[in-house]
Amino acid sequence: MDNEREQQLEIFHDSWRRLSWVEKQVDTVRQLARPWIELSKRAELTTTIDEGTVRPGYLEFSADVIEPPALPEDINFLIGNIVTDARSCLDMAIEHLWNDYAIDRTFRKRGKLTVQFPLEDRFEEKRSQDQRLQQFLARMDKRFVEVIEDAQPNYADGLIDIPYNISAIFIRNFSNANKHRNITPVVTSQRLAMTGTNVAGLTLTTIDRDEREGVPPLRFALDYEIDHHSEVDARAYVARLNQPRSTPLVVSVSQCLVVAGDDVPIYPPRFGRQKVSWRAELDDMLLKIPAYVRLTLRNLNRVHGVIRRGDDEFYLLDSDGTL
């Protein structure tokens, strides 16, 4: 690295060092969680026929899943540290910018501005309503503001409106909920999906309906036409549900990330404040949060270098969405 490059990076030294520590923690968690990360997205079913319900043309059975391996408890704390340290990288970078450029922090009649990297799921809305955010952005060079804008979730406005930078949502919501007070547990979430039957003359229906709907174990009823199928056929059908590629019953395994007992929700504008059932997988979060921070620091550093060398230099910000 030449002297000019070293000089450009100097004000971000602490942020890069913290990011390196985040990436080391990510490597540790990925190694500890590898057996779980590599789990098939379809859980293995185990079915048990209730012999007391068997009669001509009808039987009932329960469907359960083989429990995934337990995660080491250390991962709970490491994930919390990864997210809060990632947020610290961005906050330290902004702190260095305000100090290096001697930006005035005075806020009208309310003391000093708090210098943190803005991360908002409704950035433009808050920008028009929040005086602190308005003054914060107004005092920074517009090129640094452009980097901040690019780092926001930036909802795609698509069918389900998933944010372009999902990492920004996780960093914001996890760090706000956690604040070094709670561990960040990772748990499995399993839902049993019934997609119908693939055998004529067989009808599969759910007979358990309660607050745990879709969560194994569940009970099912199998009606079969005695003119076309025997009890042996019905039992063979239930046994086939245990096979990995069985289509009538599917149990999907997702990695649900929880802070203080609550899911971290995503609130797309088109759905108001209603929760949307969409989550990044654990490995995605582990890999893409450091990538998101590295991208943002790199863009801040690029703008800093351009300003130091002259105001009219052409440059392009890097963009490689971290969804």
mmCIF file of C-alpha atoms in Angstrom:
data_model
loop_
_atom_site.group_PDB
_atom_site.id
_atom_site.type_symbol
_atom_site.label_atom_id
_atom_site.label_comp_id
_atom_site.label_asym_id
_atom_site.label_seq_id
_atom_site.Cartn_x
_atom_site.Cartn_y
_atom_site.Cartn_z
ATOM 1 C CA MET A 1 0.000 0.000 0.000
ATOM 2 C CA ASP A 2 1.503 3.357 -1.048
ATOM 3 C CA ASN A 3 1.738 6.423 1.216
ATOM 4 C CA GLU A 4 -1.248 8.122 -0.378
ATOM 5 C CA ARG A 5 -3.436 5.075 0.211
ATOM 6 C CA GLU A 6 -2.224 4.823 3.802
ATOM 7 C CA GLN A 7 -3.068 8.472 4.377
ATOM 8 C CA GLN A 8 -6.582 7.959 2.991
ATOM 9 C CA LEU A 9 -7.208 5.001 5.256
ATOM 10 C CA GLU A 10 -5.798 6.604 8.360
ATOM 11 C CA ILE A 11 -9.048 8.099 9.685
ATOM 12 C CA PHE A 12 -10.842 4.763 9.202
ATOM 13 C CA HIS A 13 -8.172 2.664 10.881
ATOM 14 C CA ASP A 14 -10.291 1.755 13.928
ATOM 15 C CA SER A 15 -13.266 0.797 11.770
ATOM 16 C CA TRP A 16 -11.194 -1.508 9.546
ATOM 17 C CA ARG A 17 -9.622 -3.113 12.615
ATOM 18 C CA ARG A 18 -13.045 -3.728 14.175
ATOM 19 C CA LEU A 19 -14.305 -5.138 10.866
ATOM 20 C CA SER A 20 -11.401 -7.593 10.829
ATOM 21 C CA TRP A 21 -12.517 -8.767 14.275
ATOM 22 C CA VAL A 22 -16.108 -9.138 13.009
ATOM 23 C CA GLU A 23 -14.901 -11.347 10.158
ATOM 24 C CA LYS A 24 -12.931 -13.533 12.563
ATOM 25 C CA GLN A 25 -16.060 -14.003 14.679
ATOM 26 C CA VAL A 26 -17.999 -14.916 11.543
ATOM 27 C CA ASP A 27 -15.444 -17.608 10.698
ATOM 28 C CA THR A 28 -15.743 -19.005 14.227
ATOM 29 C CA VAL A 29 -19.558 -19.130 14.126
ATOM 30 C CA ARG A 30 -19.615 -20.705 10.660
ATOM 31 C CA GLN A 31 -17.285 -23.467 11.837
ATOM 32 C CA LEU A 32 -19.317 -24.095 14.991
ATOM 33 C CA ALA A 33 -22.615 -24.050 13.113
ATOM 34 C CA ARG A 34 -21.507 -25.934 9.991
ATOM 35 C CA PRO A 35 -23.538 -29.129 10.714
ATOM 36 C CA TRP A 36 -26.634 -26.975 11.102
ATOM 37 C CA ILE A 37 -25.930 -24.582 8.206
ATOM 38 C CA GLU A 38 -25.577 -27.573 5.899
ATOM 39 C CA LEU A 39 -28.896 -29.143 6.936
ATOM 40 C CA SER A 40 -31.228 -30.045 4.106
ATOM 41 C CA LYS A 41 -34.014 -27.492 3.670
ATOM 42 C CA ARG A 42 -36.429 -30.435 3.904
ATOM 43 C CA ALA A 43 -36.605 -32.196 7.242
ATOM 44 C CA GLU A 44 -36.912 -35.967 7.437
ATOM 45 C CA LEU A 45 -40.438 -37.098 8.339
ATOM 46 C CA THR A 46 -41.368 -39.916 10.697
ATOM 47 C CA THR A 47 -44.957 -41.162 10.534
ATOM 48 C CA THR A 48 -46.861 -43.309 13.029
ATOM 49 C CA ILE A 49 -50.257 -44.859 12.279
ATOM 50 C CA ASP A 50 -52.795 -44.716 15.116
ATOM 51 C CA GLU A 51 -53.959 -48.348 15.045
ATOM 52 C CA GLY A 52 -57.090 -47.509 17.035
ATOM 53 C CA THR A 53 -58.416 -45.409 14.142
ATOM 54 C CA VAL A 54 -57.952 -47.961 11.350
ATOM 55 C CA ARG A 55 -61.133 -49.048 9.600
ATOM 56 C CA PRO A 56 -62.065 -49.806 5.973
ATOM 57 C CA GLY A 57 -61.372 -46.707 3.871
ATOM 58 C CA TYR A 58 -59.876 -44.659 6.738
ATOM 59 C CA LEU A 59 -56.937 -44.309 9.100
ATOM 60 C CA GLU A 60 -55.210 -41.582 11.090
ATOM 61 C CA PHE A 61 -51.491 -41.002 11.580
ATOM 62 C CA SER A 62 -49.115 -38.485 13.123
ATOM 63 C CA ALA A 63 -46.179 -36.869 11.337
ATOM 64 C CA ASP A 64 -43.109 -35.627 13.171
ATOM 65 C CA VAL A 65 -39.593 -34.640 12.162
ATOM 66 C CA ILE A 66 -36.130 -35.703 13.195
ATOM 67 C CA GLU A 67 -34.735 -32.981 15.428
ATOM 68 C CA PRO A 68 -31.765 -31.061 13.972
ATOM 69 C CA PRO A 69 -28.492 -31.062 15.916
ATOM 70 C CA ALA A 70 -28.213 -28.620 18.806
ATOM 71 C CA LEU A 71 -26.112 -25.503 18.335
ATOM 72 C CA PRO A 72 -23.252 -24.671 20.719
ATOM 73 C CA GLU A 73 -24.424 -22.033 23.217
ATOM 74 C CA ASP A 74 -21.391 -19.852 22.438
ATOM 75 C CA ILE A 75 -22.958 -19.021 19.076
ATOM 76 C CA ASN A 76 -25.710 -17.044 20.793
ATOM 77 C CA PHE A 77 -23.227 -14.553 22.177
ATOM 78 C CA LEU A 78 -21.044 -14.463 19.082
ATOM 79 C CA ILE A 79 -23.941 -13.555 16.786
ATOM 80 C CA GLY A 80 -24.897 -10.712 19.112
ATOM 81 C CA ASN A 81 -21.307 -9.448 19.012
ATOM 82 C CA ILE A 82 -21.091 -9.744 15.227
ATOM 83 C CA VAL A 83 -24.123 -7.533 14.723
ATOM 84 C CA THR A 84 -23.280 -4.906 17.336
ATOM 85 C CA ASP A 85 -19.621 -4.782 16.267
ATOM 86 C CA ALA A 86 -20.708 -4.343 12.655
ATOM 87 C CA ARG A 87 -22.806 -1.365 13.718
ATOM 88 C CA SER A 88 -19.834 -0.012 15.672
ATOM 89 C CA CYS A 89 -17.662 -0.112 12.521
ATOM 90 C CA LEU A 90 -20.063 2.224 10.755
ATOM 91 C CA ASP A 91 -20.522 4.507 13.770
ATOM 92 C CA MET A 92 -16.760 4.844 14.280
ATOM 93 C CA ALA A 93 -16.281 5.741 10.622
ATOM 94 C CA ILE A 94 -18.833 8.559 10.904
ATOM 95 C CA GLU A 95 -17.247 9.738 14.162
ATOM 96 C CA HIS A 96 -13.853 9.942 12.432
ATOM 97 C CA LEU A 97 -15.335 11.904 9.522
ATOM 98 C CA TRP A 98 -16.931 14.481 11.792
ATOM 99 C CA ASN A 99 -13.721 14.889 13.741
ATOM 100 C CA ASP A 100 -11.437 15.003 10.691
ATOM 101 C CA TYR A 101 -13.603 17.533 8.864
ATOM 102 C CA ALA A 102 -14.320 19.516 12.061
ATOM 103 C CA ILE A 103 -18.084 19.443 11.446
ATOM 104 C CA ASP A 104 -20.158 21.509 13.883
ATOM 105 C CA ARG A 105 -22.293 19.260 16.102
ATOM 106 C CA THR A 106 -24.439 21.997 17.657
ATOM 107 C CA PHE A 107 -28.152 21.223 17.406
ATOM 108 C CA ARG A 108 -30.664 24.049 17.759
ATOM 109 C CA LYS A 109 -31.582 24.491 21.432
ATOM 110 C CA ARG A 110 -31.021 20.802 22.151
ATOM 111 C CA GLY A 111 -27.308 20.369 22.731
ATOM 112 C CA LYS A 112 -25.113 18.388 20.357
ATOM 113 C CA LEU A 113 -25.982 16.046 17.524
ATOM 114 C CA THR A 114 -25.454 12.358 18.191
ATOM 115 C CA VAL A 115 -23.073 11.081 15.544
ATOM 116 C CA GLN A 116 -24.142 7.631 14.384
ATOM 117 C CA PHE A 117 -24.382 6.059 10.964
ATOM 118 C CA PRO A 118 -28.065 6.447 9.975
ATOM 119 C CA LEU A 119 -29.793 3.125 9.264
ATOM 120 C CA GLU A 120 -33.517 3.476 8.635
ATOM 121 C CA ASP A 121 -36.078 1.168 7.061
ATOM 122 C CA ARG A 122 -37.991 4.307 5.990
ATOM 123 C CA PHE A 123 -35.077 6.582 5.260
ATOM 124 C CA GLU A 124 -36.743 9.103 2.943
ATOM 125 C CA GLU A 125 -39.776 9.420 5.207
ATOM 126 C CA LYS A 126 -37.643 10.041 8.290
ATOM 127 C CA ARG A 127 -35.390 12.381 6.340
ATOM 128 C CA SER A 128 -38.350 14.668 5.668
ATOM 129 C CA GLN A 129 -39.659 14.576 9.253
ATOM 130 C CA ASP A 130 -36.673 14.244 11.604
ATOM 131 C CA GLN A 131 -34.851 17.531 12.226
ATOM 132 C CA ARG A 132 -31.834 15.798 13.740
ATOM 133 C CA LEU A 133 -31.372 13.625 10.658
ATOM 134 C CA GLN A 134 -31.910 16.631 8.400
ATOM 135 C CA GLN A 135 -29.224 18.644 10.189
ATOM 136 C CA PHE A 136 -26.913 15.636 10.350
ATOM 137 C CA LEU A 137 -27.048 15.144 6.576
ATOM 138 C CA ALA A 138 -26.995 18.871 5.778
ATOM 139 C CA ARG A 139 -23.619 19.309 7.512
ATOM 140 C CA MET A 140 -21.850 16.491 5.704
ATOM 141 C CA ASP A 141 -20.348 16.689 2.223
ATOM 142 C CA LYS A 142 -23.035 15.598 -0.244
ATOM 143 C CA ARG A 143 -20.767 12.812 -1.492
ATOM 144 C CA PHE A 144 -20.656 11.213 1.960
ATOM 145 C CA VAL A 145 -24.456 11.578 2.072
ATOM 146 C CA GLU A 146 -24.623 9.640 -1.210
ATOM 147 C CA VAL A 147 -22.746 6.747 0.414
ATOM 148 C CA ILE A 148 -25.169 6.816 3.361
ATOM 149 C CA GLU A 149 -28.145 6.794 0.985
ATOM 150 C CA ASP A 150 -26.762 3.804 -0.914
ATOM 151 C CA ALA A 151 -26.291 1.901 2.361
ATOM 152 C CA GLN A 152 -29.966 2.180 3.359
ATOM 153 C CA PRO A 153 -32.280 -0.828 2.930
ATOM 154 C CA ASN A 154 -33.650 0.646 -0.327
ATOM 155 C CA TYR A 155 -36.873 -1.290 -0.726
ATOM 156 C CA ALA A 156 -37.212 -2.765 -4.186
ATOM 157 C CA ASP A 157 -40.942 -1.954 -4.447
ATOM 158 C CA GLY A 158 -41.515 -5.398 -5.908
ATOM 159 C CA LEU A 159 -44.176 -8.019 -5.314
ATOM 160 C CA ILE A 160 -43.212 -8.558 -1.671
ATOM 161 C CA ASP A 161 -40.950 -5.525 -1.427
ATOM 162 C CA ILE A 162 -37.834 -7.098 0.097
ATOM 163 C CA PRO A 163 -35.099 -4.538 0.876
ATOM 164 C CA TYR A 164 -32.096 -4.352 -1.433
ATOM 165 C CA ASN A 165 -29.753 -4.181 1.567
ATOM 166 C CA ILE A 166 -31.288 -6.723 3.914
ATOM 167 C CA SER A 167 -28.096 -6.511 6.006
ATOM 168 C CA ALA A 168 -28.983 -2.945 6.949
ATOM 169 C CA ILE A 169 -32.283 -4.136 8.445
ATOM 170 C CA PHE A 170 -30.609 -6.876 10.458
ATOM 171 C CA ILE A 171 -27.883 -4.575 11.789
ATOM 172 C CA ARG A 172 -30.384 -1.903 12.753
ATOM 173 C CA ASN A 173 -33.034 -4.140 14.326
ATOM 174 C CA PHE A 174 -30.626 -6.509 16.061
ATOM 175 C CA SER A 175 -28.436 -3.777 17.497
ATOM 176 C CA ASN A 176 -31.449 -1.740 18.637
ATOM 177 C CA ALA A 177 -32.996 -4.758 20.374
ATOM 178 C CA ASN A 178 -29.756 -6.146 21.733
ATOM 179 C CA LYS A 179 -27.722 -3.122 22.876
ATOM 180 C CA HIS A 180 -25.332 -5.545 24.638
ATOM 181 C CA ARG A 181 -28.088 -6.404 27.141
ATOM 182 C CA ASN A 182 -29.402 -9.648 25.648
ATOM 183 C CA ILE A 183 -27.955 -12.682 23.968
ATOM 184 C CA THR A 184 -29.037 -13.303 20.385
ATOM 185 C CA PRO A 185 -30.254 -16.905 20.181
ATOM 186 C CA VAL A 186 -30.603 -18.758 16.901
ATOM 187 C CA VAL A 187 -33.360 -21.360 16.713
ATOM 188 C CA THR A 188 -34.842 -23.656 14.096
ATOM 189 C CA SER A 189 -38.299 -22.928 12.758
ATOM 190 C CA GLN A 190 -40.148 -25.892 11.229
ATOM 191 C CA ARG A 191 -43.451 -25.803 9.382
ATOM 192 C CA LEU A 192 -45.219 -28.796 7.874
ATOM 193 C CA ALA A 193 -46.704 -27.992 4.478
ATOM 194 C CA MET A 194 -49.367 -30.263 2.992
ATOM 195 C CA THR A 195 -49.364 -30.003 -0.785
ATOM 196 C CA GLY A 196 -51.981 -32.654 -1.586
ATOM 197 C CA THR A 197 -51.702 -36.255 -2.735
ATOM 198 C CA ASN A 198 -50.218 -37.764 -5.862
ATOM 199 C CA VAL A 199 -52.322 -40.942 -5.833
ATOM 200 C CA ALA A 200 -55.865 -41.048 -7.210
ATOM 201 C CA GLY A 201 -58.449 -42.212 -4.720
ATOM 202 C CA LEU A 202 -56.535 -41.001 -1.638
ATOM 203 C CA THR A 203 -57.503 -37.889 0.320
ATOM 204 C CA LEU A 204 -55.154 -36.455 2.941
ATOM 205 C CA THR A 205 -56.485 -33.923 5.480
ATOM 206 C CA THR A 206 -55.174 -32.247 8.620
ATOM 207 C CA ILE A 207 -57.140 -32.978 11.794
ATOM 208 C CA ASP A 208 -55.054 -30.898 14.263
ATOM 209 C CA ARG A 209 -55.835 -27.188 14.307
ATOM 210 C CA ASP A 210 -54.500 -25.116 17.182
ATOM 211 C CA GLU A 211 -52.050 -22.330 17.944
ATOM 212 C CA ARG A 212 -49.212 -24.581 16.750
ATOM 213 C CA GLU A 213 -50.682 -25.016 13.269
ATOM 214 C CA GLY A 214 -48.017 -26.106 10.826
ATOM 215 C CA VAL A 215 -45.533 -27.044 13.554
ATOM 216 C CA PRO A 216 -44.809 -30.799 13.844
ATOM 217 C CA PRO A 217 -45.927 -33.193 15.159
ATOM 218 C CA LEU A 218 -49.351 -33.029 13.508
ATOM 219 C CA ARG A 219 -52.132 -35.576 12.980
ATOM 220 C CA PHE A 220 -53.600 -36.428 9.602
ATOM 221 C CA ALA A 221 -56.527 -38.425 8.301
ATOM 222 C CA LEU A 222 -56.215 -40.565 5.193
ATOM 223 C CA ASP A 223 -59.423 -41.511 3.376
ATOM 224 C CA TYR A 224 -59.102 -44.027 0.597
ATOM 225 C CA GLU A 225 -61.579 -45.502 -1.859
ATOM 226 C CA ILE A 226 -61.918 -49.190 -1.018
ATOM 227 C CA ASP A 227 -62.859 -49.980 -4.608
ATOM 228 C CA HIS A 228 -59.402 -48.855 -5.739
ATOM 229 C CA HIS A 229 -57.118 -49.244 -2.701
ATOM 230 C CA SER A 230 -56.654 -51.714 0.130
ATOM 231 C CA GLU A 231 -55.516 -51.085 3.677
ATOM 232 C CA VAL A 232 -52.100 -52.354 2.581
ATOM 233 C CA ASP A 233 -51.999 -49.618 -0.094
ATOM 234 C CA ALA A 234 -52.924 -46.964 2.490
ATOM 235 C CA ARG A 235 -50.239 -48.127 4.905
ATOM 236 C CA ALA A 236 -47.674 -48.189 2.101
ATOM 237 C CA TYR A 237 -48.671 -44.614 1.187
ATOM 238 C CA VAL A 238 -48.105 -43.430 4.772
ATOM 239 C CA ALA A 239 -44.750 -45.241 4.877
ATOM 240 C CA ARG A 240 -43.643 -43.501 1.661
ATOM 241 C CA LEU A 241 -44.097 -40.117 3.350
ATOM 242 C CA ASN A 242 -40.896 -40.909 5.284
ATOM 243 C CA GLN A 243 -38.879 -40.849 2.085
ATOM 244 C CA PRO A 244 -36.835 -37.662 1.441
ATOM 245 C CA ARG A 245 -38.529 -36.810 -1.866
ATOM 246 C CA SER A 246 -42.098 -37.423 -0.743
ATOM 247 C CA THR A 247 -44.355 -34.720 -2.176
ATOM 248 C CA PRO A 248 -47.687 -34.891 -0.290
ATOM 249 C CA LEU A 249 -46.115 -33.748 2.985
ATOM 250 C CA VAL A 250 -43.132 -31.426 3.245
ATOM 251 C CA VAL A 251 -41.456 -30.032 6.360
ATOM 252 C CA SER A 252 -39.249 -27.077 5.616
ATOM 253 C CA VAL A 253 -36.478 -26.101 8.052
ATOM 254 C CA SER A 254 -35.626 -22.411 8.304
ATOM 255 C CA GLN A 255 -33.155 -20.595 10.523
ATOM 256 C CA CYS A 256 -35.068 -18.124 12.654
ATOM 257 C CA LEU A 257 -33.067 -15.315 14.269
ATOM 258 C CA VAL A 258 -34.484 -14.056 17.558
ATOM 259 C CA VAL A 259 -33.629 -11.170 19.903
ATOM 260 C CA ALA A 260 -35.077 -11.141 23.424
ATOM 261 C CA GLY A 261 -37.723 -13.682 22.400
ATOM 262 C CA ASP A 262 -38.946 -11.833 19.293
ATOM 263 C CA ASP A 263 -38.379 -12.433 15.604
ATOM 264 C CA VAL A 264 -36.606 -9.605 13.805
ATOM 265 C CA PRO A 265 -39.389 -8.485 11.449
ATOM 266 C CA ILE A 266 -39.187 -6.685 8.123
ATOM 267 C CA TYR A 267 -41.726 -3.923 7.533
ATOM 268 C CA PRO A 268 -42.107 -3.164 3.812
ATOM 269 C CA PRO A 269 -43.942 0.140 3.263
ATOM 270 C CA ARG A 270 -46.717 -1.459 1.216
ATOM 271 C CA PHE A 271 -47.694 -3.686 4.146
ATOM 272 C CA GLY A 272 -47.756 -0.922 6.740
ATOM 273 C CA ARG A 273 -46.619 -2.271 10.115
ATOM 274 C CA GLN A 274 -47.666 -5.846 9.387
ATOM 275 C CA LYS A 275 -44.980 -8.505 9.791
ATOM 276 C CA VAL A 276 -43.822 -10.161 6.611
ATOM 277 C CA SER A 277 -42.731 -13.783 6.896
ATOM 278 C CA TRP A 278 -39.323 -13.491 5.242
ATOM 279 C CA ARG A 279 -35.940 -14.090 6.804
ATOM 280 C CA ALA A 280 -32.363 -14.387 5.646
ATOM 281 C CA GLU A 281 -30.673 -17.696 6.354
ATOM 282 C CA LEU A 282 -28.038 -17.701 9.086
ATOM 283 C CA ASP A 283 -25.148 -18.224 6.684
ATOM 284 C CA ASP A 284 -26.391 -15.391 4.470
ATOM 285 C CA MET A 285 -26.466 -13.061 7.431
ATOM 286 C CA LEU A 286 -22.999 -14.120 8.613
ATOM 287 C CA LEU A 287 -21.401 -13.626 5.200
ATOM 288 C CA LYS A 288 -23.278 -10.575 3.993
ATOM 289 C CA ILE A 289 -23.208 -8.336 7.060
ATOM 290 C CA PRO A 290 -19.375 -8.088 6.952
ATOM 291 C CA ALA A 291 -19.580 -7.657 3.151
ATOM 292 C CA TYR A 292 -22.096 -4.834 3.605
ATOM 293 C CA VAL A 293 -19.883 -3.055 6.153
ATOM 294 C CA ARG A 294 -16.764 -3.510 4.013
ATOM 295 C CA LEU A 295 -18.572 -2.093 0.969
ATOM 296 C CA THR A 296 -19.794 0.940 2.929
ATOM 297 C CA LEU A 297 -16.377 1.658 4.462
ATOM 298 C CA ARG A 298 -14.761 1.308 1.042
ATOM 299 C CA ASN A 299 -17.155 3.879 -0.434
ATOM 300 C CA LEU A 300 -16.642 6.298 2.467
ATOM 301 C CA ASN A 301 -12.904 5.947 1.994
ATOM 302 C CA ARG A 302 -13.206 6.530 -1.768
ATOM 303 C CA VAL A 303 -15.105 9.773 -1.230
ATOM 304 C CA HIS A 304 -12.608 10.847 1.440
ATOM 305 C CA GLY A 305 -9.727 10.278 -0.999
ATOM 306 C CA VAL A 306 -11.477 12.251 -3.760
ATOM 307 C CA ILE A 307 -12.070 15.217 -1.448
ATOM 308 C CA ARG A 308 -8.478 15.161 -0.262
ATOM 309 C CA ARG A 309 -7.139 15.137 -3.836
ATOM 310 C CA GLY A 310 -9.534 17.733 -5.257
ATOM 311 C CA ASP A 311 -13.232 18.483 -5.546
ATOM 312 C CA ASP A 312 -13.699 17.863 -9.273
ATOM 313 C CA GLU A 313 -12.353 14.306 -9.581
ATOM 314 C CA PHE A 314 -14.754 11.815 -11.163
ATOM 315 C CA TYR A 315 -15.497 8.659 -9.199
ATOM 316 C CA LEU A 316 -18.012 5.841 -8.974
ATOM 317 C CA LEU A 317 -19.283 4.194 -5.810
ATOM 318 C CA ASP A 318 -19.145 0.403 -5.608
ATOM 319 C CA SER A 319 -22.520 -1.297 -5.588
ATOM 320 C CA ASP A 320 -23.076 -5.028 -5.076
ATOM 321 C CA GLY A 321 -26.351 -5.474 -3.199
ATOM 322 C CA THR A 322 -26.041 -7.506 -0.031
ATOM 323 C CA LEU A 323 -29.454 -9.169 -0.080
#
